Tab-separated table of C-alpha atoms in Angstrom:
chain	number	residue	atom	x	y	z
G	1	MET	CA	201.303	129.692	-1.052
G	2	LYS	CA	197.938	129.794	0.590
G	3	HIS	CA	194.584	131.041	-0.507
G	4	ARG	CA	192.458	132.975	1.928
G	5	ARG	CA	189.024	131.515	2.096
G	6	ILE	CA	186.122	133.720	1.230
G	7	PRO	CA	183.059	133.605	3.518
G	8	LYS	CA	184.542	132.378	6.812
G	9	ARG	CA	186.996	130.017	5.167
G	10	ARG	CA	190.607	129.690	4.097
G	11	ALA	CA	191.818	127.380	1.398
G	12	ALA	CA	195.289	126.076	2.069
G	13	VAL	CA	198.051	127.019	-0.274
G	14	ALA	CA	201.600	125.859	0.125
G	15	GLY	CA	204.933	126.210	-1.565
G	16	ALA	CA	207.952	124.053	-1.942
G	17	GLY	CA	211.663	124.323	-1.399
G	18	ILE	CA	214.820	122.464	-2.228
G	19	ALA	CA	214.360	118.689	-2.289
G	20	ALA	CA	216.964	116.617	-0.456
G	21	LEU	CA	217.638	113.028	0.614
G	22	VAL	CA	218.780	112.979	4.240
G	23	ALA	CA	220.911	110.185	5.604
G	24	ALA	CA	219.999	110.992	9.177
G	25	GLY	CA	222.417	109.781	11.797
G	26	ILE	CA	224.856	108.326	9.312
G	27	THR	CA	228.464	109.485	9.441
G	28	PHE	CA	230.375	109.157	6.178
G	29	GLN	CA	234.148	109.159	6.014
G	30	THR	CA	235.778	111.050	3.194
G	31	ALA	CA	236.930	108.822	0.391
G	32	ASN	CA	240.638	109.515	0.830
G	33	ALA	CA	240.777	109.058	4.600
G	34	SER	CA	243.280	106.583	6.004
G	35	GLU	CA	244.204	105.259	9.418
G	36	ASN	CA	247.276	107.432	9.513
G	37	SER	CA	245.729	110.713	8.503
G	38	PRO	CA	242.875	112.658	10.083
G	39	THR	CA	239.582	112.745	8.196
G	40	PRO	CA	239.163	116.160	6.572
G	41	THR	CA	236.113	118.002	7.863
G	42	PRO	CA	233.767	119.206	5.146
G	43	ASP	CA	232.431	122.728	5.218
G	44	THR	CA	229.256	123.323	7.248
G	45	LEU	CA	226.624	124.225	4.688
G	46	SER	CA	223.024	125.368	4.649
G	47	VAL	CA	220.655	123.591	2.264
G	48	ALA	CA	220.768	126.562	-0.103
G	49	LYS	CA	224.606	126.642	-0.160
G	50	ALA	CA	224.704	122.859	-0.555
G	51	GLY	CA	222.428	123.161	-3.595
G	52	LYS	CA	224.746	125.721	-5.169
G	53	LEU	CA	227.809	123.596	-4.455
G	54	ALA	CA	226.108	120.529	-5.945
G	55	SER	CA	225.346	122.464	-9.121
G	56	ALA	CA	228.942	123.705	-9.418
G	57	LEU	CA	230.459	120.279	-8.731
G	58	GLY	CA	228.104	118.663	-11.232
G	59	LYS	CA	229.658	120.802	-13.968
G	60	ASP	CA	233.214	120.173	-12.754
G	61	LEU	CA	232.906	116.416	-12.299
G	62	GLY	CA	230.876	115.573	-15.398
G	63	ALA	CA	230.464	111.815	-15.832
G	64	ASP	CA	232.412	111.128	-12.630
G	65	ALA	CA	229.502	112.487	-10.499
G	66	ALA	CA	226.955	109.880	-9.364
G	67	GLY	CA	224.405	111.836	-7.334
G	68	THR	CA	224.326	114.099	-4.275
G	69	TYR	CA	222.319	114.558	-1.091
G	70	TYR	CA	222.328	116.778	1.975
G	71	ASP	CA	223.317	115.249	5.309
G	72	ALA	CA	221.157	117.378	7.605
G	73	LYS	CA	222.837	116.139	10.799
G	74	ALA	CA	226.352	117.021	9.676
G	75	LYS	CA	225.159	119.962	7.540
G	76	ALA	CA	227.297	118.696	4.687
G	77	LEU	CA	226.838	117.981	1.016
G	78	VAL	CA	227.549	114.294	0.255
G	79	VAL	CA	228.690	113.700	-3.337
G	80	ASN	CA	228.879	110.263	-4.911
G	81	VAL	CA	231.826	109.890	-7.284
G	82	LEU	CA	233.412	107.082	-9.301
G	83	ASN	CA	237.109	107.580	-8.571
G	84	GLN	CA	239.667	109.111	-6.221
G	85	ASP	CA	240.492	112.082	-8.418
G	86	ALA	CA	236.841	113.107	-8.370
G	87	ALA	CA	236.752	112.595	-4.591
G	88	ASP	CA	239.702	114.939	-4.166
G	89	THR	CA	237.879	117.596	-6.218
G	90	VAL	CA	234.803	117.291	-4.020
G	91	GLU	CA	236.731	117.591	-0.771
G	92	SER	CA	238.767	120.512	-2.010
G	93	ALA	CA	235.502	122.326	-2.775
G	94	GLY	CA	234.110	121.728	0.729
G	95	GLY	CA	231.931	118.675	0.104
G	96	ARG	CA	232.058	115.104	1.450
G	97	ALA	CA	232.909	112.421	-1.118
G	98	ARG	CA	231.794	108.779	-1.380
G	99	ILE	CA	233.225	106.483	-4.031
G	100	VAL	CA	230.388	104.324	-5.392
G	101	LYS	CA	229.925	101.662	-8.043
G	102	ASN	CA	226.996	102.793	-10.222
G	103	SER	CA	227.285	105.806	-12.514
G	104	LEU	CA	224.402	108.168	-13.231
G	105	ALA	CA	224.317	106.851	-16.801
G	106	GLU	CA	223.915	103.294	-15.530
G	107	LEU	CA	221.139	104.324	-13.129
G	108	LYS	CA	219.353	106.273	-15.822
G	109	SER	CA	219.517	103.198	-18.043
G	110	ALA	CA	218.025	101.117	-15.257
G	111	ARG	CA	215.160	103.632	-14.926
G	112	ALA	CA	214.529	103.399	-18.661
G	113	THR	CA	214.260	99.629	-18.345
G	114	LEU	CA	211.777	99.997	-15.506
G	115	ASP	CA	209.710	102.468	-17.522
G	116	ASP	CA	209.645	100.070	-20.450
G	117	LYS	CA	209.088	96.764	-18.652
G	118	ALA	CA	207.731	97.354	-15.134
G	119	ALA	CA	205.151	100.180	-15.353
G	120	VAL	CA	202.572	98.328	-13.253
G	121	PRO	CA	199.923	100.407	-11.396
G	122	GLY	CA	200.861	100.514	-7.727
G	123	THR	CA	204.606	100.884	-8.231
G	124	SER	CA	207.060	103.726	-7.972
G	125	TRP	CA	210.784	104.221	-8.440
G	126	ALA	CA	213.425	106.844	-7.841
G	127	MET	CA	217.212	107.091	-7.568
G	128	ASP	CA	218.437	106.885	-3.979
G	129	PRO	CA	221.838	108.608	-3.667
G	130	ALA	CA	222.395	107.067	-0.220
G	131	THR	CA	222.303	103.514	-1.608
G	132	ASN	CA	223.482	104.396	-5.149
G	133	LYS	CA	220.572	102.378	-6.514
G	134	ILE	CA	217.118	102.789	-8.031
G	135	VAL	CA	214.647	101.948	-5.261
G	136	VAL	CA	211.499	100.318	-6.641
G	137	THR	CA	208.431	100.174	-4.348
G	138	ALA	CA	205.396	97.982	-4.869
G	139	ASP	CA	202.245	98.833	-2.901
G	140	ARG	CA	199.798	96.327	-1.406
G	141	THR	CA	197.771	96.083	-4.650
G	142	VAL	CA	200.680	94.587	-6.598
G	143	GLY	CA	200.632	90.801	-6.351
G	144	GLY	CA	200.580	87.613	-8.366
G	145	ALA	CA	201.776	87.875	-11.944
G	146	LYS	CA	202.220	91.647	-11.701
G	147	LEU	CA	204.546	91.317	-8.696
G	148	ASP	CA	206.414	88.517	-10.443
G	149	LYS	CA	206.929	90.790	-13.448
G	150	VAL	CA	208.286	93.671	-11.371
G	151	THR	CA	210.494	91.352	-9.329
G	152	SER	CA	211.958	89.812	-12.496
G	153	VAL	CA	212.791	93.197	-13.996
G	154	VAL	CA	214.430	94.409	-10.755
G	155	LYS	CA	216.534	91.217	-10.527
G	156	SER	CA	217.656	91.682	-14.145
G	157	LEU	CA	219.177	95.042	-13.143
G	158	GLY	CA	221.495	93.411	-10.604
G	159	GLY	CA	223.062	95.859	-8.152
G	160	LYS	CA	221.501	98.867	-9.829
G	161	ALA	CA	218.033	98.387	-8.294
G	162	GLU	CA	216.292	96.992	-5.241
G	163	LEU	CA	212.649	96.162	-4.554
G	164	LYS	CA	210.711	97.269	-1.463
G	165	HIS	CA	207.097	96.776	-0.458
G	166	SER	CA	204.590	99.264	0.952
G	167	LYS	CA	201.625	98.294	3.129
G	168	GLY	CA	199.757	101.284	1.752
G	169	GLU	CA	198.224	101.952	-1.658
G	170	TYR	CA	199.380	104.649	-4.096
G	171	LYS	CA	196.499	107.005	-4.776
G	172	ALA	CA	196.010	110.432	-6.280
G	173	PHE	CA	194.580	112.274	-3.276
G	174	LEU	CA	191.114	113.435	-4.309
G	175	ALA	CA	187.999	113.309	-2.103
G	176	GLY	CA	184.653	114.899	-1.345
G	177	GLY	CA	184.827	117.352	1.550
G	178	ASP	CA	185.915	120.876	2.389
G	179	ALA	CA	188.318	123.485	0.847
G	180	ILE	CA	188.205	124.128	-2.918
G	181	TRP	CA	185.160	122.333	-4.262
G	182	GLY	CA	183.686	121.291	-7.561
G	183	SER	CA	181.567	118.448	-8.948
G	184	GLY	CA	181.313	116.897	-5.470
G	185	SER	CA	185.064	116.629	-5.143
G	186	ARG	CA	187.484	118.432	-2.829
G	187	CYS	CA	191.109	119.387	-3.352
G	188	SER	CA	193.478	121.993	-1.862
G	189	LEU	CA	194.703	125.212	-3.374
G	190	GLY	CA	198.427	125.174	-4.002
G	191	PHE	CA	199.908	128.566	-4.765
G	192	ASN	CA	198.496	131.823	-5.985
G	193	VAL	CA	200.222	132.928	-9.166
G	194	VAL	CA	200.044	135.667	-11.766
G	195	LYS	CA	199.851	135.181	-15.533
G	196	GLY	CA	199.619	138.106	-17.922
G	197	GLY	CA	198.877	140.406	-14.991
G	198	GLU	CA	195.812	138.329	-14.018
G	199	PRO	CA	195.350	136.260	-10.807
G	200	TYR	CA	195.350	132.469	-10.973
G	201	PHE	CA	196.146	129.566	-8.670
G	202	LEU	CA	197.883	126.212	-9.099
G	203	THR	CA	196.492	122.887	-7.941
G	204	ALA	CA	196.963	119.229	-8.924
G	205	GLY	CA	196.338	118.132	-12.507
G	206	HIS	CA	194.135	115.227	-11.456
G	207	CYS	CA	191.968	117.798	-9.628
G	208	GLY	CA	191.841	120.022	-12.708
G	209	ASN	CA	190.817	117.064	-14.878
G	210	ALA	CA	187.911	116.271	-12.543
G	211	VAL	CA	186.676	119.796	-11.783
G	212	LYS	CA	186.126	122.726	-14.136
G	213	SER	CA	184.328	125.181	-11.810
G	214	TRP	CA	185.667	125.780	-8.290
G	215	SER	CA	184.124	127.288	-5.158
G	216	ASP	CA	185.476	127.830	-1.653
G	217	SER	CA	182.612	125.923	-0.039
G	218	GLN	CA	180.485	122.908	-0.888
G	219	GLY	CA	177.768	124.106	-3.231
G	220	GLY	CA	179.086	127.667	-3.082
G	221	SER	CA	179.399	130.207	-5.887
G	222	GLU	CA	182.273	129.964	-8.333
G	223	ILE	CA	185.581	131.633	-7.441
G	224	GLY	CA	187.649	130.110	-10.249
G	225	ALA	CA	187.598	128.006	-13.417
G	226	THR	CA	190.138	125.464	-14.600
G	227	GLU	CA	191.905	126.859	-17.621
G	228	GLU	CA	194.463	124.069	-18.217
G	229	SER	CA	195.421	120.808	-16.558
G	230	SER	CA	197.936	118.040	-17.208
G	231	PHE	CA	197.566	114.505	-15.770
G	232	PRO	CA	198.869	111.809	-16.067
G	233	GLY	CA	202.449	112.413	-17.217
G	234	ASN	CA	202.504	115.584	-15.078
G	235	ASP	CA	200.196	116.572	-12.212
G	236	TYR	CA	199.483	120.292	-12.367
G	237	ALA	CA	196.549	122.539	-13.245
G	238	LEU	CA	196.024	126.275	-13.676
G	239	VAL	CA	192.788	127.862	-12.365
G	240	LYS	CA	191.793	131.423	-13.246
G	241	TYR	CA	190.063	133.473	-10.562
G	242	THR	CA	186.590	134.473	-11.803
G	243	ALA	CA	185.446	136.294	-8.639
G	244	ASP	CA	186.814	139.202	-6.633
G	245	THR	CA	188.622	136.903	-4.184
G	246	PRO	CA	191.608	137.836	-1.969
G	247	HIS	CA	194.672	135.967	-3.267
G	248	PRO	CA	197.720	136.678	-1.087
G	249	SER	CA	201.033	134.972	-1.833
G	250	GLU	CA	200.984	133.021	1.429
G	251	VAL	CA	200.636	129.539	2.888
G	252	ASN	CA	198.000	128.896	5.540
G	253	LEU	CA	199.678	127.422	8.646
G	254	TYR	CA	196.321	126.643	10.303
G	255	ASN	CA	197.374	128.231	13.605
G	256	GLY	CA	196.171	131.741	12.895
G	257	SER	CA	199.339	132.667	11.026
G	258	SER	CA	200.716	132.242	7.521
G	259	GLN	CA	203.997	131.846	5.684
G	260	ALA	CA	204.720	134.409	2.981
G	261	ILE	CA	205.831	132.874	-0.351
G	262	SER	CA	208.110	135.005	-2.448
G	263	LYS	CA	209.556	132.584	-4.982
G	264	ALA	CA	209.593	129.032	-6.369
G	265	GLY	CA	212.643	126.795	-6.215
G	266	ASP	CA	214.042	123.356	-6.889
G	267	ALA	CA	214.567	120.775	-4.184
G	268	THR	CA	217.831	119.376	-2.798
G	269	VAL	CA	217.950	115.814	-1.424
G	270	GLY	CA	218.011	115.951	2.389
G	271	GLN	CA	216.009	119.129	2.982
G	272	LYS	CA	213.350	119.593	5.612
G	273	VAL	CA	210.019	120.606	4.081
G	274	THR	CA	206.447	121.463	5.120
G	275	ARG	CA	203.103	120.680	3.546
G	276	SER	CA	199.786	122.452	4.005
G	277	GLY	CA	196.492	120.892	2.919
G	278	SER	CA	192.784	121.116	3.619
G	279	THR	CA	192.322	117.646	5.113
G	280	THR	CA	195.289	117.208	7.443
G	281	GLN	CA	196.492	120.827	7.612
G	282	VAL	CA	200.238	121.251	8.286
G	283	HIS	CA	202.840	118.427	8.441
G	284	ASP	CA	206.600	118.326	8.115
G	285	GLY	CA	209.025	115.807	6.684
G	286	GLU	CA	212.075	115.305	4.467
G	287	VAL	CA	212.696	114.920	0.756
G	288	THR	CA	213.877	111.396	0.060
G	289	ALA	CA	214.293	111.517	-3.748
G	290	LEU	CA	213.894	113.658	-6.837
G	291	ASP	CA	212.632	112.782	-10.310
G	292	ALA	CA	210.501	109.963	-8.912
G	293	THR	CA	208.065	107.946	-11.032
G	294	VAL	CA	204.671	106.801	-9.679
G	295	ASN	CA	202.300	104.462	-11.489
G	296	TYR	CA	198.824	105.446	-10.314
G	297	GLN	CA	195.771	103.493	-11.454
G	298	GLU	CA	195.065	106.458	-13.795
G	299	GLY	CA	198.537	106.392	-15.371
G	300	GLN	CA	202.221	107.150	-14.867
G	301	VAL	CA	203.501	110.469	-13.526
G	302	ASP	CA	207.234	111.322	-13.768
G	303	GLY	CA	209.572	113.910	-12.301
G	304	LEU	CA	208.035	114.021	-8.813
G	305	ILE	CA	209.532	114.976	-5.451
G	306	GLN	CA	209.348	112.023	-3.047
G	307	THR	CA	209.022	112.792	0.688
G	308	THR	CA	208.278	111.387	4.132
G	309	VAL	CA	205.510	113.968	4.610
G	310	CYS	CA	202.091	112.404	5.230
G	311	ALA	CA	198.918	113.378	3.327
G	312	GLU	CA	195.379	112.148	2.867
G	313	PRO	CA	192.554	112.474	0.308
G	314	GLY	CA	191.559	116.120	-0.109
G	315	ASP	CA	195.116	117.339	0.417
G	316	SER	CA	195.719	117.056	-3.348
G	317	GLY	CA	197.057	120.207	-4.918
G	318	GLY	CA	198.148	121.611	-1.533
G	319	ALA	CA	201.526	123.294	-1.110
G	320	LEU	CA	204.951	121.889	-0.283
G	321	PHE	CA	207.336	124.623	0.791
G	322	ALA	CA	210.504	125.535	2.697
G	323	ASP	CA	210.466	128.950	4.345
G	324	ASP	CA	209.392	131.452	1.633
G	325	THR	CA	210.061	129.086	-1.289
G	326	ALA	CA	207.340	127.160	-3.136
G	327	LEU	CA	208.483	123.634	-3.982
G	328	GLY	CA	205.653	121.349	-4.936
G	329	LEU	CA	201.939	120.542	-5.372
G	330	THR	CA	200.580	117.485	-3.524
G	331	SER	CA	200.070	114.695	-6.034
G	332	GLY	CA	199.465	111.431	-4.162
G	333	GLY	CA	201.073	108.663	-2.182
G	334	SER	CA	200.381	105.903	0.316
G	335	GLY	CA	199.559	105.793	4.007
G	336	ASP	CA	197.949	108.513	6.118
G	337	CYS	CA	198.770	110.973	8.898
G	338	SER	CA	197.975	108.462	11.629
G	339	ALA	CA	200.145	105.564	10.506
G	340	GLY	CA	202.529	107.616	8.340
G	341	GLY	CA	203.430	107.124	4.720
G	342	GLU	CA	205.106	108.750	1.748
G	343	THR	CA	203.814	111.502	-0.495
G	344	PHE	CA	204.835	112.687	-3.946
G	345	PHE	CA	204.751	116.280	-5.169
G	346	GLN	CA	204.698	117.895	-8.601
G	347	PRO	CA	207.571	120.439	-8.737
G	348	VAL	CA	206.247	123.999	-8.870
G	349	PRO	CA	208.955	125.463	-11.207
G	350	GLU	CA	207.878	123.017	-13.946
G	351	ALA	CA	204.240	124.052	-13.634
G	352	LEU	CA	205.107	127.767	-13.706
G	353	SER	CA	207.216	127.272	-16.834
G	354	ALA	CA	204.500	125.255	-18.560
G	355	TYR	CA	201.901	128.012	-17.988
G	356	GLY	CA	204.081	131.106	-18.278
G	357	ALA	CA	203.104	132.103	-14.730
G	358	GLU	CA	204.999	133.373	-11.683
G	359	ILE	CA	204.471	133.285	-7.940
G	360	GLY	CA	202.455	136.289	-6.812
């Protein structure tokens, strides 16, 4: 949600929606199709309906399920399964089945190995349902013995993981500038929330660690004080309003209008999402993975939403949202909004649960 700036300003606040990994332009055949029988057509689903179907099928399939994502072009839920019986169940329920090799248990084991043996600053990893592998990314700072170490661990996992390289550098987006200010640093307001009937807002944990007293302008009077923050491990912070400041449950769209935020939600792989931040304002993209791990120079952060949305220093803490649903808080990433890049977001529902707060 967005924060309305006090004297002549607005601090951006954004929400997040359902995270999803889109296989754009790829047409998948159902697992039981043959040359002599027409390919069944899966139900046309919205992201919200796809998320509900994924949840229901996850319970029905149990260990035979191996990940899901939303095919935005076909408007279908793609479900990875391990055998034909499971594929039949998916198609009967209105989804699109793919029989794959790696189970979720095997992929989770591969992630545990990476956490234990390859946690080098400048790396990230997340499960990619489209490839049925853990995709490991090394940024430009990872070289020499460190790159050799990561490469060796990935190779040891065989077909369960693959290594990619990024020309950018993974950073927690914090900078001096404009928006919500403190101690010479600038971040972005995420969402306005309520706790115990009192007004607060959420921002990034690495911002909360660095700044205890916040203003809406450089050198301005205090509007809020950091009450709690968590980083690394997580990346969220809770700031209590200490001044009589307007705090609507909205996201600043930087075009004279705003998006009302009424709730928080979980992401579905393949969903279109929007980010609002004080440096680069509003940008769109897609969710490419959930439960991603990033190894910043300051430490490891787990459980993040990975996206194709760009961001830059100062956008930290800003909102990721889909329509009226808050999804995430901008954590960090690589690249910029000129060349492009990838950005990671702390899921909002986790932060709300940790602080006993709600959108409002």
